[in-house]
XYZ file of C-alpha atoms in Angstrom:
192
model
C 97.233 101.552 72.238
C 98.746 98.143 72.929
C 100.034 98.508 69.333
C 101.848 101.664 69.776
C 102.850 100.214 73.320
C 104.517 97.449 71.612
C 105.869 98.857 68.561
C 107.697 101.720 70.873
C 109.382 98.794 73.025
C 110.771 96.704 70.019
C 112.113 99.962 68.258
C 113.311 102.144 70.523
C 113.749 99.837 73.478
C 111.595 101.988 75.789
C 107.839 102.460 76.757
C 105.851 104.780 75.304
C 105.137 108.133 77.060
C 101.824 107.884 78.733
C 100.562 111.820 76.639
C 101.864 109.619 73.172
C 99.312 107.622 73.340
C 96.256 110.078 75.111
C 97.321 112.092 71.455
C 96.939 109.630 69.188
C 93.652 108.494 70.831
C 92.107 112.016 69.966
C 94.041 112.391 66.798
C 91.793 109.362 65.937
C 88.664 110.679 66.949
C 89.889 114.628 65.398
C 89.856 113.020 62.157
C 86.284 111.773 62.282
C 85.496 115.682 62.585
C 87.037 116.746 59.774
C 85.429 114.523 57.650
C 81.681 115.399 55.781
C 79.791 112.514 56.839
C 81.696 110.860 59.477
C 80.383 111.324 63.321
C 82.813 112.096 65.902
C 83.588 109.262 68.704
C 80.466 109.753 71.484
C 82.576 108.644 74.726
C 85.225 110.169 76.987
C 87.753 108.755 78.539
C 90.121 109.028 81.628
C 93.764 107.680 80.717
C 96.000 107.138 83.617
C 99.131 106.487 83.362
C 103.126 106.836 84.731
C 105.983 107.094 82.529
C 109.739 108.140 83.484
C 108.536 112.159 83.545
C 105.730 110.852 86.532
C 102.191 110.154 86.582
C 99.665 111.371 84.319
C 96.092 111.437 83.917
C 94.009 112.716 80.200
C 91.033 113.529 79.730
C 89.995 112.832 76.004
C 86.624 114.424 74.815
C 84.588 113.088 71.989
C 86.011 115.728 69.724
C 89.256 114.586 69.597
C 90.565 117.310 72.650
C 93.304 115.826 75.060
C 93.508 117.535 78.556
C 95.900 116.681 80.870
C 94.591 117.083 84.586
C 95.707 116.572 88.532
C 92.256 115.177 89.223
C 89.518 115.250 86.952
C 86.144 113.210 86.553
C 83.638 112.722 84.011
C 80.069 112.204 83.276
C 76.438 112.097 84.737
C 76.873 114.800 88.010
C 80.196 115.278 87.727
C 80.524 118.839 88.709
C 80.150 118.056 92.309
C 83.274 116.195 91.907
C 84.946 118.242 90.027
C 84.383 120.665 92.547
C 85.566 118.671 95.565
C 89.055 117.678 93.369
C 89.467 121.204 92.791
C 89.151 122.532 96.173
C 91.658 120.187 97.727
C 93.933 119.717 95.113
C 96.962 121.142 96.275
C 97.012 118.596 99.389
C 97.308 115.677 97.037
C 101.132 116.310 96.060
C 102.037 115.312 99.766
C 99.280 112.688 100.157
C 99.560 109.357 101.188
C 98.679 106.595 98.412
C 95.380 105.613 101.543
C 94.782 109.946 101.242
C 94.658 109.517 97.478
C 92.392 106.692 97.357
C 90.076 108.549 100.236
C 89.689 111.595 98.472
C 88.422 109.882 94.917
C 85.892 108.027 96.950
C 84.696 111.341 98.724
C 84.585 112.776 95.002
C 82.739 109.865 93.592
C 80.270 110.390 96.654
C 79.656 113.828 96.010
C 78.447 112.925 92.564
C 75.672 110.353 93.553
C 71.978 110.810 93.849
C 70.695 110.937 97.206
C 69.276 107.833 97.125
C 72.242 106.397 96.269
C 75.425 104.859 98.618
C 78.685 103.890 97.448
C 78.798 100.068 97.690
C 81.579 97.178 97.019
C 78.837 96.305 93.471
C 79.145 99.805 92.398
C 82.737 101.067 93.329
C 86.248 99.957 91.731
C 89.372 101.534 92.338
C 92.667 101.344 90.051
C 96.151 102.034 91.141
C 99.064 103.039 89.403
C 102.539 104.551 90.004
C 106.641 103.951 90.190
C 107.219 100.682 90.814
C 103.417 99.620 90.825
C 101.874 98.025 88.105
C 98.066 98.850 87.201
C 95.866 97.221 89.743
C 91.869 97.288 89.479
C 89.941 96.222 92.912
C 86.703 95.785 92.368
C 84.457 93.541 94.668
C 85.215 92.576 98.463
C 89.063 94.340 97.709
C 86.894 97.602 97.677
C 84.794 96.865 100.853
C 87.762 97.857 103.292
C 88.216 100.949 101.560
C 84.625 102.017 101.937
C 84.801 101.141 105.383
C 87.624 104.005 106.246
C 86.121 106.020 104.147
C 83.188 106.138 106.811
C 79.584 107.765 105.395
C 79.212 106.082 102.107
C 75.470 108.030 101.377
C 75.166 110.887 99.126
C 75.973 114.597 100.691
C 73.499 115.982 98.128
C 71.072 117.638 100.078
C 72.479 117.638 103.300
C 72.875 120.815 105.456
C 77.173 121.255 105.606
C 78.192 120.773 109.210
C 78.891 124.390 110.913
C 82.060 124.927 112.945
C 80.592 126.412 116.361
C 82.009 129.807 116.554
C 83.940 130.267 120.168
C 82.604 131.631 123.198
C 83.288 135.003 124.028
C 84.995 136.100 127.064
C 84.862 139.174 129.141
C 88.046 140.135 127.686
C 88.083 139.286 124.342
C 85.408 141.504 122.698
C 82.170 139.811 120.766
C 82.702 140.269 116.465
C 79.971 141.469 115.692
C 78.872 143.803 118.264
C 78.516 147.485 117.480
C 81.452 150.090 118.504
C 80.832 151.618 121.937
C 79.021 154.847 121.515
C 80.827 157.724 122.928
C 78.779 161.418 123.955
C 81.802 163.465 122.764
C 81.415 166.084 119.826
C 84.114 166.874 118.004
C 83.606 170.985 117.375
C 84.340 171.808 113.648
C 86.727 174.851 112.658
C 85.411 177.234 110.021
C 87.156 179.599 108.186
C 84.388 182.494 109.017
């Protein structure tokens, strides 16, 4: 990649587009399938990256596929991330950069076991965007993070918390009560 990085600067005098280089990572790995004898790459990846048409992030599967995602995750339990990115999704277009980072942490803590907490040894986050360059914090830099994000323990197994449904008042009627019975009979017309 840092090939192709360079070799599109001194050329054409411009970066490369961040979905250049996700291809030619699973072009790579394609050809190893096409090939009697040859095993196909077993890793995925997550490529991240912002180019003049915006941010980006790939997923690249072992068989050479290149997705291109919002918010994506991979690995050991990563359904219940999945699942978190893809039911709040549409809020991240008018997120904050602080709403961005919180809601990959509450991803990532959907995915552990419930033993498990998030912790500054096991957590790194990496930033990038317009007019930031990529930053990794890993360490104490991730500490302060974990601290707004609050409850840092696994929500596996963990009853969801139930909005309490509002008191009824004599006026407004309860759900899911029956209809109020009523002793009139309709008479039905025949034809006889």
């Amino acid at each position: 990649m840092r090939q192709q990085a360079m070799s599109s600067r001194m050329i054409y005098n411009r970066p490369i587009p961040v979905s250049r280089i996700a291809s030619a990572i699973g072009d790579k790995a394609q050809r190893n399938t096409q090939t009697y004898g040859r095993r196909p790459y077993g890793v995925g990846l997550l490529v991240a990256g912002f180019d003049e048409t915006g941010p980006h992030l790939f997923e690249f599967l072992p068989s050479g596929t290149v997705l291109e995602y919002f918010g994506a995750a991979i690995g050991a339990r990563s359904q219940s991330a999945r699942t978190y990115l893809e039911r709040n999704f549409d809020q991240f277009p008018e997120a904050s950069l602080e709403d961005l980072i919180l809601h990959g942490l509450r991803a990532l803590r959907d995915t552990l076991a419930q033993d498990k907490q998030l912790l500054s040894q096991n957590t790194s986050i990496g930033i990038v965007g317009l007019d930031t360059k990529f930053t990794l914090y890993d360490n104490d830099d991730v500490r302060e993070w974990l601290e707004k994000l609050g409850d840092v323990g696994s929500t596996r197994g963990r009853p969801q918390p139930v909005e309490p449904e509002p008191a009824a008042t004599e006026d407004a009627p309860i759900a899911d009560a029956p209809p109020p019975e009523t002793d009139t009979v309709e008479p039905i017309e025949t034809d006889d």
